[in-house]
mmCIF file of C-alpha atoms in Angstrom:
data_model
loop_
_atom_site.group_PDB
_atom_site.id
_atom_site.type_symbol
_atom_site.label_atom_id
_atom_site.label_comp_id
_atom_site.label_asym_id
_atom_site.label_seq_id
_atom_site.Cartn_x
_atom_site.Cartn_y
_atom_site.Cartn_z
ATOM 1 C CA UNK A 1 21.621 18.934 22.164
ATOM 2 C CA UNK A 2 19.841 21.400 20.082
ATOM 3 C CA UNK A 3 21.028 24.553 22.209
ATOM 4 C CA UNK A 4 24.884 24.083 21.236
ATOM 5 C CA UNK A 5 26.425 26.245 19.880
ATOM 6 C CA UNK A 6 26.703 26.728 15.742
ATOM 7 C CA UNK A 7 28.067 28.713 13.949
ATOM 8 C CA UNK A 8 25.447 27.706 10.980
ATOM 9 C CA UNK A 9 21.730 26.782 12.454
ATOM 10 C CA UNK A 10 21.087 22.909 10.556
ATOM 11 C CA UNK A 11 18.150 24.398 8.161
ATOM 12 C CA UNK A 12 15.070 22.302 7.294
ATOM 13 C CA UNK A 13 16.847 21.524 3.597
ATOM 14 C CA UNK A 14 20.178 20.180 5.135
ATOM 15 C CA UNK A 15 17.507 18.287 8.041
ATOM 16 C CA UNK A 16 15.841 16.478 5.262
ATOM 17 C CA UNK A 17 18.964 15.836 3.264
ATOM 18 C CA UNK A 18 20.572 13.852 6.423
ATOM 19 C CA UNK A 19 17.338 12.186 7.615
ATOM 20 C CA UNK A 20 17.201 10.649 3.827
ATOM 21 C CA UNK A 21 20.244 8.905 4.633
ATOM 22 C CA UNK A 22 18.670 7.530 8.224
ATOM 23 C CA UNK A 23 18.017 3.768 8.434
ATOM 24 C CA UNK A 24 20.044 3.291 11.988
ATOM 25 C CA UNK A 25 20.747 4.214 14.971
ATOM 26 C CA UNK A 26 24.552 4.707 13.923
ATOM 27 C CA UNK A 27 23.295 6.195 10.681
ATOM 28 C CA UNK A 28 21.596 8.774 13.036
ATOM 29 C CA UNK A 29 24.164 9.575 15.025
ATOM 30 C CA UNK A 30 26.690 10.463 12.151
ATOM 31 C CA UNK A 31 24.062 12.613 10.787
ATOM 32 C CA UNK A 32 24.035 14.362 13.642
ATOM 33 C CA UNK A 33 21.310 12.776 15.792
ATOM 34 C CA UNK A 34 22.622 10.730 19.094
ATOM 35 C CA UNK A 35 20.548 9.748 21.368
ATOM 36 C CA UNK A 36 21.263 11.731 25.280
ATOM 37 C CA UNK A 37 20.844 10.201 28.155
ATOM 38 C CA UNK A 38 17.257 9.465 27.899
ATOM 39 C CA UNK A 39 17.124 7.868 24.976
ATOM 40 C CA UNK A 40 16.311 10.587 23.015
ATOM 41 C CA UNK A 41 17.368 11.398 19.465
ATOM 42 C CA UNK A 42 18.302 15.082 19.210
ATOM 43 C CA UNK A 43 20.516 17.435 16.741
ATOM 44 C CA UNK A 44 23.849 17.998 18.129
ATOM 45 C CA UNK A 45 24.434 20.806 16.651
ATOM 46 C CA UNK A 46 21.917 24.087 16.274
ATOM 47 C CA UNK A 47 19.016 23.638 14.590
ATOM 48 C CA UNK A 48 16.190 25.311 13.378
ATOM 49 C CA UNK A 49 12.473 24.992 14.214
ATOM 50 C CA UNK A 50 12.028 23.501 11.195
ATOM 51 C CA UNK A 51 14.702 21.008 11.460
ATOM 52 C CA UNK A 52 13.791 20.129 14.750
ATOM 53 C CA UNK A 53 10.203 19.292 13.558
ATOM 54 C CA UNK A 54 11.113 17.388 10.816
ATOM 55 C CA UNK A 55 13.366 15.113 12.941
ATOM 56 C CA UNK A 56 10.642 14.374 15.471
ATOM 57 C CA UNK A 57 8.181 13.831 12.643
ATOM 58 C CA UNK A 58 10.252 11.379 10.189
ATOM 59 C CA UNK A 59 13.007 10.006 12.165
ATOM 60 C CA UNK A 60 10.753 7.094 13.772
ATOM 61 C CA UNK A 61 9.791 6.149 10.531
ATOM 62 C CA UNK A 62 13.388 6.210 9.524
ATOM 63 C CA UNK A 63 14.398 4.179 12.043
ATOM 64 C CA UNK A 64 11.243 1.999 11.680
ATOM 65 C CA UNK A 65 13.679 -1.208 10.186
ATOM 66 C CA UNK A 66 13.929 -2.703 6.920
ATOM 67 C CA UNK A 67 10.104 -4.513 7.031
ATOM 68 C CA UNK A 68 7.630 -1.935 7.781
ATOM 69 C CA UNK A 69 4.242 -1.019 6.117
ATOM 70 C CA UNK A 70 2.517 2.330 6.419
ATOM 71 C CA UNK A 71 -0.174 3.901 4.554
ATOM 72 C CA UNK A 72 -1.511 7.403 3.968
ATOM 73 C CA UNK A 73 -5.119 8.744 3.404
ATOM 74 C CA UNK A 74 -6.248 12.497 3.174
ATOM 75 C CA UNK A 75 -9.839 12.949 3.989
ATOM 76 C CA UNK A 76 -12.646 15.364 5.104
ATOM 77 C CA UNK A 77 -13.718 15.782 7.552
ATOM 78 C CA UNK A 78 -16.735 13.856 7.188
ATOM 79 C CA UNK A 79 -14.063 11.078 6.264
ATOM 80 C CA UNK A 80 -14.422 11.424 2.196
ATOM 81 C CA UNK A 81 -11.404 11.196 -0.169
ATOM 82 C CA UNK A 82 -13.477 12.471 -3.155
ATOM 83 C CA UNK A 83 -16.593 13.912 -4.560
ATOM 84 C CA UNK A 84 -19.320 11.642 -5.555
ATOM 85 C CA UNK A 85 -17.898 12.522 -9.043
ATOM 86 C CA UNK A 86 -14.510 11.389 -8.113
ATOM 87 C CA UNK A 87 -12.908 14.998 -7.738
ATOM 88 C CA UNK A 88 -10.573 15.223 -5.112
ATOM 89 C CA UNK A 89 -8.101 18.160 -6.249
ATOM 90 C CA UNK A 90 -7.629 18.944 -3.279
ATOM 91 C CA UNK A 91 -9.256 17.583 -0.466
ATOM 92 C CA UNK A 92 -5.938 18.684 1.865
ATOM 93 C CA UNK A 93 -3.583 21.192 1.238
ATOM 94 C CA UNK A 94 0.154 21.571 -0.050
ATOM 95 C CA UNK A 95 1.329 20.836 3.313
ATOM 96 C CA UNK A 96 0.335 17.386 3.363
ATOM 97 C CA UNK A 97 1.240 16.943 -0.650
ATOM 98 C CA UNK A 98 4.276 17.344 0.651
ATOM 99 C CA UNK A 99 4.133 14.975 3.490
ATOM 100 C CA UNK A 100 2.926 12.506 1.416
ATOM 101 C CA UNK A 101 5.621 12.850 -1.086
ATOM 102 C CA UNK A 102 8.308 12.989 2.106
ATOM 103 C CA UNK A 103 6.711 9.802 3.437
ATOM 104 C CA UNK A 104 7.266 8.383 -0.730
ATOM 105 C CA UNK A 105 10.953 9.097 -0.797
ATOM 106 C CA UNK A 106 11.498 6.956 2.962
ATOM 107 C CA UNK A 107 10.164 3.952 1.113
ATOM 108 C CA UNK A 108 11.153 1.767 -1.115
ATOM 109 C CA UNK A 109 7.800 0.771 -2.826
ATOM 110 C CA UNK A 110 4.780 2.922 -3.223
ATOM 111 C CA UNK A 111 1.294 0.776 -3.451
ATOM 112 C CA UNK A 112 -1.870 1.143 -5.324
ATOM 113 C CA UNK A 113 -4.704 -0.594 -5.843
ATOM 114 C CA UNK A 114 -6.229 -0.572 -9.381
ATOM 115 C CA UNK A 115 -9.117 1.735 -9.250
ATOM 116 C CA UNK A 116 -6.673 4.352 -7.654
ATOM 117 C CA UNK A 117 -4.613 3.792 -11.019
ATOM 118 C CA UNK A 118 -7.656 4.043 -13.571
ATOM 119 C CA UNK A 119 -9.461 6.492 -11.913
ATOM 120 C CA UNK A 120 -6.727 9.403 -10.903
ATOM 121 C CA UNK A 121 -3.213 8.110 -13.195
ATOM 122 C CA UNK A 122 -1.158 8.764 -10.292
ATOM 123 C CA UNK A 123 2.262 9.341 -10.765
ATOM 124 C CA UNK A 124 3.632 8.159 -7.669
ATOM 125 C CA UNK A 125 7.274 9.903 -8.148
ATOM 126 C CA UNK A 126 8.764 12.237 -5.429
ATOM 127 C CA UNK A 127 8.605 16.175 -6.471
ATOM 128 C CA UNK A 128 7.025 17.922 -3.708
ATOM 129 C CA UNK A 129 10.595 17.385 -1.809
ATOM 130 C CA UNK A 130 14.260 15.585 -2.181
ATOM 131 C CA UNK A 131 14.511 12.312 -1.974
ATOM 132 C CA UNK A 132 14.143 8.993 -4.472
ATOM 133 C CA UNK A 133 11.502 7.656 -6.283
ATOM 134 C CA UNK A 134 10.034 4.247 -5.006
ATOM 135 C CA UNK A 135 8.846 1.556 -6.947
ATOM 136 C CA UNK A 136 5.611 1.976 -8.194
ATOM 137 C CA UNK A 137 3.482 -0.967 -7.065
ATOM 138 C CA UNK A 138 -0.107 -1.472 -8.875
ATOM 139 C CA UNK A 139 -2.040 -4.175 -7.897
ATOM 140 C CA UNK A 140 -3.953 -5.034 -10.562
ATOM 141 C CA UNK A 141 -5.909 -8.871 -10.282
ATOM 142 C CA UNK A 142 -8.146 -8.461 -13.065
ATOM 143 C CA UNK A 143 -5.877 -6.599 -15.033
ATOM 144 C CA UNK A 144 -7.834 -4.035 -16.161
ATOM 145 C CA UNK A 145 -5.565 -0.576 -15.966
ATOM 146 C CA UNK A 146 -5.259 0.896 -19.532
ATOM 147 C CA UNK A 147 -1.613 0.477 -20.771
ATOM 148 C CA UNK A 148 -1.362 4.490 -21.107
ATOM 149 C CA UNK A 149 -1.535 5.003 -17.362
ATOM 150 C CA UNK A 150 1.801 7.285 -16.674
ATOM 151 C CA UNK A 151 3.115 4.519 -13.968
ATOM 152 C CA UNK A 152 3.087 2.393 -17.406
ATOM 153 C CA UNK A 153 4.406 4.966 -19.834
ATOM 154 C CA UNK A 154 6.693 7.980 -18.335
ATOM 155 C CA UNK A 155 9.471 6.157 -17.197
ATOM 156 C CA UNK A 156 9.971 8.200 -14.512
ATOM 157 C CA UNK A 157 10.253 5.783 -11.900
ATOM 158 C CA UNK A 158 10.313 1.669 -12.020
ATOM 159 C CA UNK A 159 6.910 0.118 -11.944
ATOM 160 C CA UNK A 160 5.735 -3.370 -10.614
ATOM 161 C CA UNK A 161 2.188 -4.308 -11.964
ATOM 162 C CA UNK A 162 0.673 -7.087 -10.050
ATOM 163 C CA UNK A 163 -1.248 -9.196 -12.026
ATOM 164 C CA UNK A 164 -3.494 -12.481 -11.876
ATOM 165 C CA UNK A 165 -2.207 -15.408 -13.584
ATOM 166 C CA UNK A 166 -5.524 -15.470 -15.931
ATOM 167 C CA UNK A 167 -4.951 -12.267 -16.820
ATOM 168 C CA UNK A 168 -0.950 -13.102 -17.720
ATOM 169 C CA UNK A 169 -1.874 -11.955 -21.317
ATOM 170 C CA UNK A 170 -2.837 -8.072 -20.364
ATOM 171 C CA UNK A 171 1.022 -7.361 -19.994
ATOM 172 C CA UNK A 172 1.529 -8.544 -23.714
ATOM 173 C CA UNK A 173 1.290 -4.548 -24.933
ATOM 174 C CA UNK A 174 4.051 -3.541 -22.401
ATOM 175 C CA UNK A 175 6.717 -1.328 -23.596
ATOM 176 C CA UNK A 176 8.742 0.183 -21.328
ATOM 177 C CA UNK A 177 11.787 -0.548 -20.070
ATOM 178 C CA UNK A 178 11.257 0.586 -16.439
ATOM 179 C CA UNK A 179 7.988 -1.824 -16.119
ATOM 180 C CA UNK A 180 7.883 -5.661 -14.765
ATOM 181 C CA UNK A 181 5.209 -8.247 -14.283
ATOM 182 C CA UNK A 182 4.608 -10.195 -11.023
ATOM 183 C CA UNK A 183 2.188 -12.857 -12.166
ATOM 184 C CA UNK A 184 0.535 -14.186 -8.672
ATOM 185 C CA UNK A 185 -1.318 -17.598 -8.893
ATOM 186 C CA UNK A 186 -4.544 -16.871 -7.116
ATOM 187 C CA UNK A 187 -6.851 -14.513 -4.953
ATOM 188 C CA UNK A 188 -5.216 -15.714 -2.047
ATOM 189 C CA UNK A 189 -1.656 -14.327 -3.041
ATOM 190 C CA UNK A 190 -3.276 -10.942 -3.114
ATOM 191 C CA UNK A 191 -3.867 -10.940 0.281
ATOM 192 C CA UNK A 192 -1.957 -8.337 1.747
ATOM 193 C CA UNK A 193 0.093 -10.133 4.106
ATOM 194 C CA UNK A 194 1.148 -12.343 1.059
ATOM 195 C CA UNK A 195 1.649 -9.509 -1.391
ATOM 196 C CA UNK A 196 3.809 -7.591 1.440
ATOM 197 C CA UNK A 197 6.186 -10.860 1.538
ATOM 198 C CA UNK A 198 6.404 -10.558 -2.524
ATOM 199 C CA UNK A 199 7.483 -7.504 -2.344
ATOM 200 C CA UNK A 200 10.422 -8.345 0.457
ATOM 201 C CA UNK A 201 11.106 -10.828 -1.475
ATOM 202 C CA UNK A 202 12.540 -7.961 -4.460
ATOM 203 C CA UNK A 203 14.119 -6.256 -1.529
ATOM 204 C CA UNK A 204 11.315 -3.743 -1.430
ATOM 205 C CA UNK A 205 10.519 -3.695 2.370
ATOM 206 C CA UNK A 206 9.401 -0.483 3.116
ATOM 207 C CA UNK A 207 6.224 -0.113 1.762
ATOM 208 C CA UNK A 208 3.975 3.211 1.823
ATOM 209 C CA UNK A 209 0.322 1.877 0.696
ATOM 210 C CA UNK A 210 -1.116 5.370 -0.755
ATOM 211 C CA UNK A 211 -4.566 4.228 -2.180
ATOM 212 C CA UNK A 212 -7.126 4.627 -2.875
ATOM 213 C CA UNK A 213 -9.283 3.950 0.442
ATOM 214 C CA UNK A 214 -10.542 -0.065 -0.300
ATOM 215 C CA UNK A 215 -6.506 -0.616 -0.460
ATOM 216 C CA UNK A 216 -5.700 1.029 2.686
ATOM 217 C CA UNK A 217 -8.737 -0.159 4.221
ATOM 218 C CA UNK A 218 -8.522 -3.730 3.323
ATOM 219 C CA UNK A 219 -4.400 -3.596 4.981
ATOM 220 C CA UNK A 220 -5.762 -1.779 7.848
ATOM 221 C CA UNK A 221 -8.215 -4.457 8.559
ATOM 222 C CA UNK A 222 -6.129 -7.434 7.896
ATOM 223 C CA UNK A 223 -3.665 -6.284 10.274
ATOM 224 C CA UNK A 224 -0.673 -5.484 7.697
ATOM 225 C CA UNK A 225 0.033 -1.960 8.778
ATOM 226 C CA UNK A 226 2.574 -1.297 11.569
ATOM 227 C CA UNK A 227 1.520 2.710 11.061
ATOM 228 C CA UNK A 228 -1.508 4.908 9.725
ATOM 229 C CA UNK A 229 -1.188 8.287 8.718
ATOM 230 C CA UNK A 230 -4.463 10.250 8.023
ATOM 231 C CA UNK A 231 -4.521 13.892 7.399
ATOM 232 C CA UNK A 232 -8.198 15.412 8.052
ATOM 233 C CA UNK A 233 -9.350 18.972 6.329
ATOM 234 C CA UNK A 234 -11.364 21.167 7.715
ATOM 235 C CA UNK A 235 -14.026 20.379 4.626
ATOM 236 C CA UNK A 236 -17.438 18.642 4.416
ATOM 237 C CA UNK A 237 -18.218 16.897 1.747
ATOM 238 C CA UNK A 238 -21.544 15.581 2.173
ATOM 239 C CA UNK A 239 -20.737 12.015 0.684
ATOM 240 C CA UNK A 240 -18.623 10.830 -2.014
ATOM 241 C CA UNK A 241 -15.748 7.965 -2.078
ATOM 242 C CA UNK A 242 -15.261 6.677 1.327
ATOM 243 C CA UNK A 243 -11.737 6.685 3.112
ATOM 244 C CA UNK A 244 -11.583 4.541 5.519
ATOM 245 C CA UNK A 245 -14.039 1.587 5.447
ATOM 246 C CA UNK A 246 -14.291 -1.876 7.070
ATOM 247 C CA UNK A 247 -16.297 -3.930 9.133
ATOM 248 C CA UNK A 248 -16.018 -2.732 12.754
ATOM 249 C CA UNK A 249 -16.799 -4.265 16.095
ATOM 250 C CA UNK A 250 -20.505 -4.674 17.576
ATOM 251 C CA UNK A 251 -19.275 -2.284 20.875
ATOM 252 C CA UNK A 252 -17.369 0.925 21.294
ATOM 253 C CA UNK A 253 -14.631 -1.213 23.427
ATOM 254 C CA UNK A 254 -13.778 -3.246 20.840
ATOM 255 C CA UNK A 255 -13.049 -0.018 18.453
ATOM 256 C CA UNK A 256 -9.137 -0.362 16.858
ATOM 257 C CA UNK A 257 -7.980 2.604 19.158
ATOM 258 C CA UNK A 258 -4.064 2.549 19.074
ATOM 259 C CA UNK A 259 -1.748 4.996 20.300
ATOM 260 C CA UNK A 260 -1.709 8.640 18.155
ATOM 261 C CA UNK A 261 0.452 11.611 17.668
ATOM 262 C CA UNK A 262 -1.504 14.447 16.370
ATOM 263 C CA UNK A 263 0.414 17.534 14.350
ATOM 264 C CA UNK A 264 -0.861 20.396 11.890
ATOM 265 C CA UNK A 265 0.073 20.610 8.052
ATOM 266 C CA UNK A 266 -1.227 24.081 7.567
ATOM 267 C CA UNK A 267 -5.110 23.699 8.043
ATOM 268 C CA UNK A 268 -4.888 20.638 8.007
ATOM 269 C CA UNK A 269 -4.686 17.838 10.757
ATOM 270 C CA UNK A 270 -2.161 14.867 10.534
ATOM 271 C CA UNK A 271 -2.849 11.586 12.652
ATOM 272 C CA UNK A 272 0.170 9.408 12.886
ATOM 273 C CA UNK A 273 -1.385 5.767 14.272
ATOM 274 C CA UNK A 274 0.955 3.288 15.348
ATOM 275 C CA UNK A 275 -0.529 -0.311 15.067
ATOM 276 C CA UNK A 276 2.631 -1.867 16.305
ATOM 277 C CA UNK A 277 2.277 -0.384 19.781
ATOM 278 C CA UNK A 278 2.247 -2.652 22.867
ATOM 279 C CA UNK A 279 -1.604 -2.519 23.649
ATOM 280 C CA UNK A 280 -3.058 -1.249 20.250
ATOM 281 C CA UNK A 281 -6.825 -1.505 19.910
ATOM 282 C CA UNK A 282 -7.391 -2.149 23.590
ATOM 283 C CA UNK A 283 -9.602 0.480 25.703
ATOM 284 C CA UNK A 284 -7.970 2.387 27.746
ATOM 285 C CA UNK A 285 -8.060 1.446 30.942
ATOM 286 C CA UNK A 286 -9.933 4.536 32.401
ATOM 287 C CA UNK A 287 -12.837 3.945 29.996
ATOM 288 C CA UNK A 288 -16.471 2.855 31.390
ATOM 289 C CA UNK A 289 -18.581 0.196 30.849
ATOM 290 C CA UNK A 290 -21.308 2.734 29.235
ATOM 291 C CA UNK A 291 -23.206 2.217 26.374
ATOM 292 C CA UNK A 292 -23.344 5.957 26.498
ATOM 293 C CA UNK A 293 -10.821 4.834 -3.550
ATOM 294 C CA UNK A 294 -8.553 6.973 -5.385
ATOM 295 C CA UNK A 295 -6.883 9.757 -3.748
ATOM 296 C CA UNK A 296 -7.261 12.112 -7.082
ATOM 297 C CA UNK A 297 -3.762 14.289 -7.573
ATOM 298 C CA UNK A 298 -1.560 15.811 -9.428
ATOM 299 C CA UNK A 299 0.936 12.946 -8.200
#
């Protein structure tokens, strides 16, 4: 589809613009996506490299339905978010800034956990690219994020603060206009499963969890992701704040190993897990039997 003729190639800013209005398979095809014979999604008329690329990278997650959770992590190398002092500007490059802020304005809530929000006052909002701003989402059981945190004070974008019901009071200084409470009754109702169904609940359904690395770990583990995106630089830290950390299996076969693309973001390499896959976390079958937090940004 992409080799018709055009009299005007479909640039990566008119790509973006269309895939921003993506949520169906009829939504596709009027932006000029069908799907051919195979099933494929394509652009009917000429595109650019770009385009093209930015159609086979977001469009699945477009057309990923109105639930669906996916989270984000930039790392070393040696699988570090941060310095052992916290500093983390940057650990990956623009490219995946910008992917990151792309994967912010397909959602409709953007999640972070409360040392994320003390540590690096995130802003959460969309610049790096077009699109809208998604809720900002801070979960917050203790309630212990200062009041001056920018996700409290810019108005830039609306802001959910999830708090626990003993800590109903730490809302009283609340100013803003663009900020509401969700008061949940106990640690159970933070579980991630349970906070994703709050959030549905407000119509938020497509949720990007962005940080810092005991959030994304703790939905990784408990089996509330349907896709993982982690972008590794070629940097070594040493040690620092840990991405990605849970309690793993006692063998290699029982390693979480589902299905990947792989794709570069300038030096930079971006892993796109889906979780949802028929089969994820199984060994393949050709293996053997041998025994052989805060993502700190200018955000």
């Amino acid at each position: 589809m992409s080799g018709a003729s055009s009299e005007r190639l479909i640039d990566a800013h008119d790509a973006w613009q269309r895939l921003l209005a993506v949520r169906t398979g009829p939504d596709a095809a009027a932006a000029g996506l069908p799907r051919d014979a195979g099933g494929r999604y394509g652009w009917w008329d000429g595109a650019s490299a770009e385009a093209a690329l930015l159609a086979e990278r977001y469009l699945p997650l477009c057309l990923a339905g109105p639930r669906f959770a996916f989270a984000q992590l930039g790392q070393s190398l040696d699988g570090f978010i941060a310095t052992r002092e916290g500093d983390a500007d940057y650990v990956t490059g623009p490219e995946d800034r910008e992917h990151l802020h792309r994967l912010r304005a397909l959602s409709d809530a953007v999640v972070v956990g409360a040392g994320t929000a003390v540590a690096d006052d995130p802003r959460l909002t969309v610049r790096a690219c077009a699109g809208p701003d998604p809720v900002r989402v801070v979960i917050d059981p203790h309630g212990r994020v200062p009041l001056d945190r920018q996700v409290f004070t810019d108005g830039a974008a609306p802001t959910l603060w999830v708090v626990g019901e003993q800590n109903r009071a730490a809302a009283d200084g609340l100013t803003a206009s663009t900020v509401d409470v969700l008061v949940l009754p106990d640690k159970a109702a933070f579980s991630p499963g349970r906070l994703l169904s709050e959030l549905a609940d407000r119509g938020l359904g497509r949720v990007l969890v962005e940080g810092g690395g005991v959030t994304v770990s703790r939905f990784l583990h408990e089996q509330a992701l349907d896709r993982l995106y982690v972008t590794v630089a070629p940097v070594l830290i040493g040690d620092g704040v840990r991405g990605l950390a849970f309690e793993g299996p006692a063998i290699m076969r029982d390693a979480l190993r589902p299905p990947v693309r792989r794709a570069f973001l300038g030096e930079d390499t971006l892993f796109e897990f889906d979780l949802r896959a028929p089969g994820a976390g199984e060994p393949l079958d050709d293996e053997d039997d041998g025994t052989g937090q805060g993502r700190r940004e200018d955000q």
